[in-house]
């Protein structure tokens, strides 16, 4: 899983490396090749998937930030699988929100930094195909590194991690 | 060569043959390594500055310390007074368990930086900047953050670890 900037940079690099070997290809051909290496049929499908995934992550994070402002546990956890919420009750949520408010203050804006694969542990298949999205969050008092983990299970996208570091 | 890169190189060879380009597998292996290295530089070009180069150097040293299980190397950029809460025993214990989960280090991509946290009355890490990388290990990808601050003419490391 890469960002659009990263994939375009890979295509630019591929064109340069092959050019040095006297194989001339256009940038669009290199985008197609890089997409196929990553398992996509073509560049259009690849970029559409990247955009869709990033938009979904932005939307889920927007919902969680709204939930923080409204102090709504239900809204904050709406994308989590219920079975994993036993250790994150409403009082845990309210305690965390108080802590976040003390350390970071109110949310101002964010910048997307990129994404990475979620950690895999042997025998743990709770979060299949998890991708972790990373932002620099600007808050009133402090910057925070925001991570949100999203996985896909039975046709639904769920959140498994939402943290401020 | 990393197993994921090997399979990408194999796929590259297949795809290129569809473009009437016949390359040896060894050439494709080299191309994959090159595009990962070069694309990182292309994607990050606007961010390259002295601070980032210093952070890359410090992270190299930290990773060497981890690979060699060398506490002195790992902590050489930390202010000594803060090491009382991070002893050699703590270091060995923490890297052993993390190593088992992550596997061997492969490569990394710089993602960006942000200001370190500042609290009223806490001036331990003045002007701290946190640098963040996507690190590829054999078994897992890991988000790594290293804080660097400047004090009395020296740059120090704080809050280095995986997130």
Short mmCIF file of C-alpha atoms in Angstrom, two decimals:
data_model
loop_
_atom_site.label_atom_id
_atom_site.label_comp_id
_atom_site.label_asym_id
_atom_site.label_seq_id
_atom_site.Cartn_x
_atom_site.Cartn_y
_atom_site.Cartn_z
CA UNK A 1 0.00 0.00 0.00
CA UNK A 2 1.52 3.29 -1.12
CA UNK A 3 0.46 6.90 -1.59
CA UNK A 4 -0.07 8.39 -5.06
CA UNK A 5 3.11 10.48 -4.63
CA UNK A 6 5.13 7.36 -3.87
CA UNK A 7 3.77 5.38 -6.84
CA UNK A 8 4.41 8.28 -9.23
CA UNK A 9 7.94 8.59 -7.86
CA UNK A 10 8.45 4.85 -8.41
CA UNK A 11 7.35 5.24 -12.03
CA UNK A 12 9.76 8.17 -12.50
CA UNK A 13 12.58 6.12 -10.99
CA UNK A 14 11.71 3.06 -13.10
CA UNK A 15 11.79 5.17 -16.27
CA UNK A 16 15.20 6.54 -15.31
CA UNK A 17 16.68 3.15 -14.37
CA UNK A 18 15.40 1.46 -17.55
CA UNK A 19 16.51 4.48 -19.61
CA UNK A 20 20.04 3.97 -18.30
CA UNK A 21 19.81 0.44 -19.68
CA UNK A 22 18.77 1.86 -23.10
CA UNK A 23 15.12 0.82 -22.66
CA UNK A 24 12.98 3.83 -23.47
CA UNK A 25 9.52 3.88 -21.95
CA UNK A 26 7.06 6.73 -21.39
CA UNK A 27 6.03 7.86 -17.90
CA UNK A 28 2.50 6.50 -18.45
CA UNK A 29 3.91 3.11 -19.45
CA UNK A 30 5.99 3.11 -16.26
CA UNK A 31 2.88 3.92 -14.20
CA UNK A 32 1.19 0.89 -15.78
CA UNK A 33 4.20 -1.32 -14.97
CA UNK A 34 4.46 -0.16 -11.36
CA UNK A 35 0.72 -0.75 -10.93
CA UNK A 36 0.97 -4.27 -12.33
CA UNK A 37 3.90 -5.07 -10.01
CA UNK A 38 1.64 -4.08 -7.10
CA UNK A 39 -1.06 -6.45 -8.37
CA UNK A 40 -3.38 -3.98 -10.12
CA UNK A 41 -4.57 -4.47 -13.72
CA UNK A 42 -3.67 -0.87 -14.66
CA UNK A 43 -2.77 2.60 -13.34
CA UNK A 44 -6.37 3.89 -13.37
CA UNK A 45 -7.53 1.08 -11.10
CA UNK A 46 -4.48 1.57 -8.90
CA UNK A 47 -4.90 5.34 -8.39
CA UNK A 48 -8.66 4.93 -7.89
CA UNK A 49 -7.96 2.39 -5.14
CA UNK A 50 -5.36 4.63 -3.47
CA UNK A 51 -7.72 7.62 -3.53
CA UNK A 52 -10.67 5.58 -2.29
CA UNK A 53 -8.66 4.14 0.61
CA UNK A 54 -7.24 7.50 1.62
CA UNK A 55 -10.66 9.17 1.39
CA UNK A 56 -12.12 6.43 3.58
CA UNK A 57 -9.37 6.93 6.16
CA UNK A 58 -9.92 10.72 6.13
CA UNK A 59 -13.67 10.20 6.56
CA UNK A 60 -13.23 7.79 9.48
CA UNK A 61 -10.80 10.17 11.16
CA UNK A 62 -13.20 13.09 10.64
CA UNK A 63 -15.91 11.07 12.37
CA UNK A 64 -13.64 10.29 15.31
CA UNK A 65 -12.54 13.91 15.68
CA UNK A 66 -16.21 14.98 15.64
CA UNK A 67 -16.92 12.34 18.29
CA UNK A 68 -14.13 13.75 20.45
CA UNK A 69 -15.63 17.23 20.27
CA UNK A 70 -19.11 15.87 21.04
CA UNK A 71 -17.74 13.42 23.65
CA UNK A 72 -19.75 10.70 21.92
CA UNK A 73 -18.48 7.17 22.58
CA UNK A 74 -21.06 5.76 20.16
CA UNK A 75 -19.87 7.97 17.31
CA UNK A 76 -16.21 7.39 18.09
CA UNK A 77 -16.59 3.61 18.05
CA UNK A 78 -19.06 3.28 15.18
CA UNK A 79 -16.38 1.84 12.86
CA UNK A 80 -14.95 -0.60 15.41
CA UNK A 81 -16.11 -4.20 15.55
CA UNK A 82 -18.23 -4.45 18.66
CA UNK A 83 -16.51 -7.57 19.94
CA UNK A 84 -13.26 -5.64 20.34
CA UNK A 85 -14.84 -2.85 22.38
CA UNK A 86 -15.09 -4.73 25.67
CA UNK A 87 -11.83 -3.14 26.80
CA UNK A 88 -12.83 0.33 25.66
CA UNK A 89 -15.93 1.39 27.53
CA UNK A 90 -17.56 4.80 27.55
CA UNK A 91 -15.72 5.71 30.77
CA UNK A 92 -12.38 4.69 29.16
CA UNK A 93 -13.26 6.94 26.23
CA UNK A 94 -14.15 9.90 28.42
CA UNK A 95 -10.96 9.45 30.46
CA UNK A 96 -8.89 9.36 27.23
CA UNK A 97 -10.64 12.44 25.87
CA UNK A 98 -9.81 14.36 29.04
CA UNK A 99 -6.18 13.32 28.74
CA UNK A 100 -6.06 14.29 25.05
CA UNK A 101 -7.59 17.66 25.81
CA UNK A 102 -5.02 18.27 28.57
CA UNK A 103 -2.02 17.28 26.44
CA UNK A 104 -2.98 18.49 22.96
CA UNK A 105 -5.84 20.96 23.35
CA UNK A 106 -8.40 21.44 20.60
CA UNK A 107 -7.92 20.04 17.10
CA UNK A 108 -6.90 22.57 14.45
CA UNK A 109 -5.97 20.69 11.23
CA UNK A 110 -3.91 17.81 9.89
CA UNK A 111 -1.53 16.78 7.11
CA UNK A 112 -1.48 13.28 5.66
CA UNK A 113 2.00 11.74 5.90
CA UNK A 114 1.43 8.30 4.40
CA UNK A 115 0.52 4.75 5.26
CA UNK A 116 2.07 1.41 6.09
CA UNK A 117 0.98 -2.19 6.53
CA UNK A 118 -0.38 -3.12 9.94
CA UNK A 119 1.76 -5.39 12.10
CA UNK A 120 1.19 -9.11 11.68
CA UNK A 121 1.66 -11.52 14.55
CA UNK A 122 1.63 -15.29 14.14
CA UNK A 123 -1.77 -16.72 14.99
CA UNK A 124 -3.43 -13.30 15.23
CA UNK A 125 -5.86 -12.77 12.34
CA UNK A 126 -8.13 -10.25 14.02
CA UNK A 127 -7.36 -7.44 11.59
CA UNK A 128 -6.89 -8.86 8.09
CA UNK A 129 -5.12 -6.63 5.54
CA UNK A 130 -4.78 -3.82 8.03
CA UNK A 131 -3.34 -0.56 6.76
CA UNK A 132 -2.18 2.13 9.17
CA UNK A 133 -2.71 5.73 8.04
CA UNK A 134 -0.51 8.44 9.51
CA UNK A 135 -1.07 12.20 9.88
CA UNK A 136 0.64 15.09 11.50
CA UNK A 137 -2.09 16.61 13.63
CA UNK A 138 -1.94 20.28 14.62
CA UNK A 139 -3.62 20.98 17.93
CA UNK A 140 -3.82 24.11 20.06
CA UNK A 141 -1.12 23.05 22.51
CA UNK A 142 0.96 20.38 20.76
CA UNK A 143 1.47 18.52 17.50
CA UNK A 144 0.41 14.87 17.52
CA UNK A 145 1.27 11.98 15.30
CA UNK A 146 -2.11 10.46 14.51
CA UNK A 147 -2.39 6.81 13.50
CA UNK A 148 -5.57 5.08 12.38
CA UNK A 149 -5.59 1.37 11.52
CA UNK A 150 -8.25 0.18 9.06
CA UNK A 151 -8.89 -3.41 8.01
CA UNK A 152 -11.32 -5.16 5.72
CA UNK A 153 -13.41 -8.03 7.00
CA UNK A 154 -16.55 -9.51 5.43
CA UNK A 155 -17.14 -6.63 3.01
CA UNK A 156 -16.87 -3.98 5.72
CA UNK A 157 -14.04 -1.64 6.62
CA UNK A 158 -13.38 -1.41 10.33
CA UNK A 159 -11.13 0.70 12.53
CA UNK A 160 -8.85 -1.16 14.93
CA UNK A 161 -6.53 1.62 16.04
CA UNK A 162 -6.94 5.34 16.57
CA UNK A 163 -4.14 6.99 18.50
CA UNK A 164 -2.43 10.25 19.17
CA UNK A 165 1.28 9.86 19.84
CA UNK B 1 17.38 -9.49 -1.28
CA UNK B 2 14.15 -9.19 0.70
CA UNK B 3 11.53 -11.85 -0.17
CA UNK B 4 8.87 -9.24 -1.04
CA UNK B 5 11.31 -7.47 -3.37
CA UNK B 6 12.17 -10.81 -4.99
CA UNK B 7 8.55 -11.47 -5.87
CA UNK B 8 8.16 -7.89 -7.15
CA UNK B 9 11.26 -8.35 -9.32
CA UNK B 10 9.80 -11.58 -10.72
CA UNK B 11 6.55 -9.79 -11.47
CA UNK B 12 8.48 -6.91 -13.09
CA UNK B 13 10.16 -9.35 -15.47
CA UNK B 14 6.78 -10.77 -16.51
CA UNK B 15 5.26 -7.31 -16.98
CA UNK B 16 8.22 -5.99 -18.98
CA UNK B 17 8.03 -8.92 -21.38
CA UNK B 18 4.50 -7.67 -22.17
CA UNK B 19 6.18 -4.42 -23.27
CA UNK B 20 8.63 -6.41 -25.46
CA UNK B 21 11.46 -5.79 -22.99
CA UNK B 22 13.33 -8.95 -22.12
CA UNK B 23 15.51 -8.47 -19.03
CA UNK B 24 17.40 -11.08 -17.04
CA UNK B 25 16.02 -11.81 -13.57
CA UNK B 26 19.20 -10.43 -12.01
CA UNK B 27 18.68 -7.15 -13.90
CA UNK B 28 15.08 -6.98 -12.66
CA UNK B 29 16.29 -7.55 -9.09
CA UNK B 30 18.64 -4.61 -9.51
CA UNK B 31 15.91 -2.43 -11.08
CA UNK B 32 13.56 -3.07 -8.12
CA UNK B 33 16.25 -2.11 -5.63
CA UNK B 34 17.07 1.00 -7.65
CA UNK B 35 13.49 2.21 -8.04
CA UNK B 36 12.80 1.86 -4.32
CA UNK B 37 15.94 3.81 -3.49
CA UNK B 38 15.51 6.47 -6.16
CA UNK B 39 11.75 6.91 -5.78
CA UNK B 40 12.28 7.66 -2.13
CA UNK B 41 14.67 10.47 -3.00
CA UNK B 42 12.30 11.80 -5.67
CA UNK B 43 9.27 11.74 -3.35
CA UNK B 44 11.17 13.37 -0.50
CA UNK B 45 13.33 15.85 -2.38
CA UNK B 46 11.64 19.01 -1.03
CA UNK B 47 12.16 17.81 2.53
CA UNK B 48 15.87 17.13 2.35
CA UNK B 49 17.66 19.51 4.63
CA UNK B 50 20.40 19.44 7.26
CA UNK B 51 18.02 18.46 10.08
CA UNK B 52 16.69 15.52 8.12
CA UNK B 53 20.19 14.35 7.23
CA UNK B 54 21.15 14.48 10.88
CA UNK B 55 18.02 12.52 11.81
CA UNK B 56 18.86 9.89 9.17
CA UNK B 57 22.38 9.62 10.56
CA UNK B 58 21.12 9.26 14.14
CA UNK B 59 18.56 6.65 13.11
CA UNK B 60 21.33 4.70 11.31
CA UNK B 61 23.27 4.68 14.57
CA UNK B 62 20.23 3.63 16.60
CA UNK B 63 19.49 0.78 14.19
CA UNK B 64 23.13 -0.34 14.26
CA UNK B 65 22.89 -0.33 18.06
CA UNK B 66 19.78 -2.51 17.83
CA UNK B 67 21.25 -4.95 15.28
CA UNK B 68 24.49 -5.27 17.24
CA UNK B 69 22.63 -5.30 20.59
CA UNK B 70 25.02 -2.54 21.60
CA UNK B 71 23.59 -0.35 24.36
CA UNK B 72 26.46 2.14 24.22
CA UNK B 73 25.97 2.68 20.49
CA UNK B 74 22.20 2.91 20.83
CA UNK B 75 22.37 5.54 23.56
CA UNK B 76 25.38 7.57 22.42
CA UNK B 77 23.20 10.52 21.31
CA UNK B 78 21.07 10.55 24.45
CA UNK B 79 21.83 12.88 27.34
CA UNK B 80 23.30 10.64 30.00
CA UNK B 81 21.15 12.01 32.80
CA UNK B 82 18.03 10.62 31.11
CA UNK B 83 19.44 7.10 30.82
CA UNK B 84 18.79 6.26 34.46
CA UNK B 85 15.31 5.15 33.43
CA UNK B 86 16.59 3.21 30.40
CA UNK B 87 19.31 0.84 31.52
CA UNK B 88 21.20 -1.77 29.48
CA UNK B 89 18.87 -4.42 30.92
CA UNK B 90 15.80 -2.46 29.75
CA UNK B 91 17.38 -2.03 26.32
CA UNK B 92 18.13 -5.72 25.86
CA UNK B 93 14.72 -6.79 27.09
CA UNK B 94 12.86 -4.39 24.82
CA UNK B 95 14.79 -5.12 21.64
CA UNK B 96 14.69 -8.88 22.08
CA UNK B 97 10.90 -8.99 22.13
CA UNK B 98 10.55 -6.43 19.33
CA UNK B 99 13.10 -8.24 17.15
CA UNK B 100 11.09 -11.45 17.32
CA UNK B 101 8.02 -9.58 16.06
CA UNK B 102 9.77 -7.52 13.38
CA UNK B 103 12.56 -9.67 11.94
CA UNK B 104 15.61 -8.19 10.25
CA UNK B 105 15.77 -4.55 9.15
CA UNK B 106 15.40 -4.08 5.37
CA UNK B 107 14.98 -0.38 4.54
CA UNK B 108 13.00 2.74 5.42
CA UNK B 109 11.17 5.72 3.95
CA UNK B 110 11.05 9.12 5.63
CA UNK B 111 7.44 10.21 6.13
CA UNK B 112 7.77 13.61 7.73
CA UNK B 113 8.34 15.48 10.94
CA UNK B 114 6.40 17.31 13.62
CA UNK B 115 7.12 19.38 16.69
CA UNK B 116 7.92 17.52 19.88
CA UNK B 117 5.50 17.89 22.71
CA UNK B 118 5.98 20.91 24.94
CA UNK B 119 4.59 21.13 28.43
CA UNK B 120 4.54 24.14 30.66
CA UNK B 121 7.60 24.08 32.92
CA UNK B 122 9.20 21.12 31.14
CA UNK B 123 12.30 22.25 29.26
CA UNK B 124 14.09 18.90 29.07
CA UNK B 125 13.98 18.71 25.26
CA UNK B 126 14.13 22.27 23.88
CA UNK B 127 12.98 22.74 20.27
CA UNK B 128 12.43 19.04 19.85
CA UNK B 129 11.52 17.85 16.35
CA UNK B 130 10.09 14.35 15.91
CA UNK B 131 11.10 12.57 12.72
CA UNK B 132 8.94 9.73 11.45
CA UNK B 133 9.79 6.83 9.13
CA UNK B 134 8.02 3.86 7.61
CA UNK B 135 10.48 1.03 8.30
CA UNK B 136 10.40 -2.27 6.49
CA UNK B 137 11.51 -5.30 8.47
CA UNK B 138 11.49 -8.92 7.36
CA UNK B 139 8.25 -9.77 9.10
CA UNK B 140 6.54 -6.43 9.60
CA UNK B 141 6.37 -2.77 8.72
CA UNK B 142 6.87 -0.43 11.64
CA UNK B 143 6.36 3.27 12.26
CA UNK B 144 9.50 4.65 13.88
CA UNK B 145 9.80 8.04 15.53
CA UNK B 146 12.98 9.74 16.73
CA UNK B 147 12.97 13.02 18.60
CA UNK B 148 15.97 15.33 18.21
CA UNK B 149 16.56 18.45 20.28
CA UNK B 150 19.30 21.05 20.47
CA UNK B 151 20.92 22.04 23.73
CA UNK B 152 24.18 23.90 24.47
CA UNK B 153 25.43 23.45 20.91
CA UNK B 154 24.74 19.71 20.72
CA UNK B 155 21.96 17.70 19.08
CA UNK B 156 20.54 14.94 21.27
CA UNK B 157 18.09 12.07 20.73
CA UNK B 158 14.99 11.50 22.85
CA UNK B 159 11.86 9.40 22.54
CA UNK B 160 13.23 6.99 19.92
CA UNK B 161 11.10 3.97 19.24
CA UNK B 162 8.43 2.20 17.26
CA UNK B 163 4.79 3.31 17.42
#
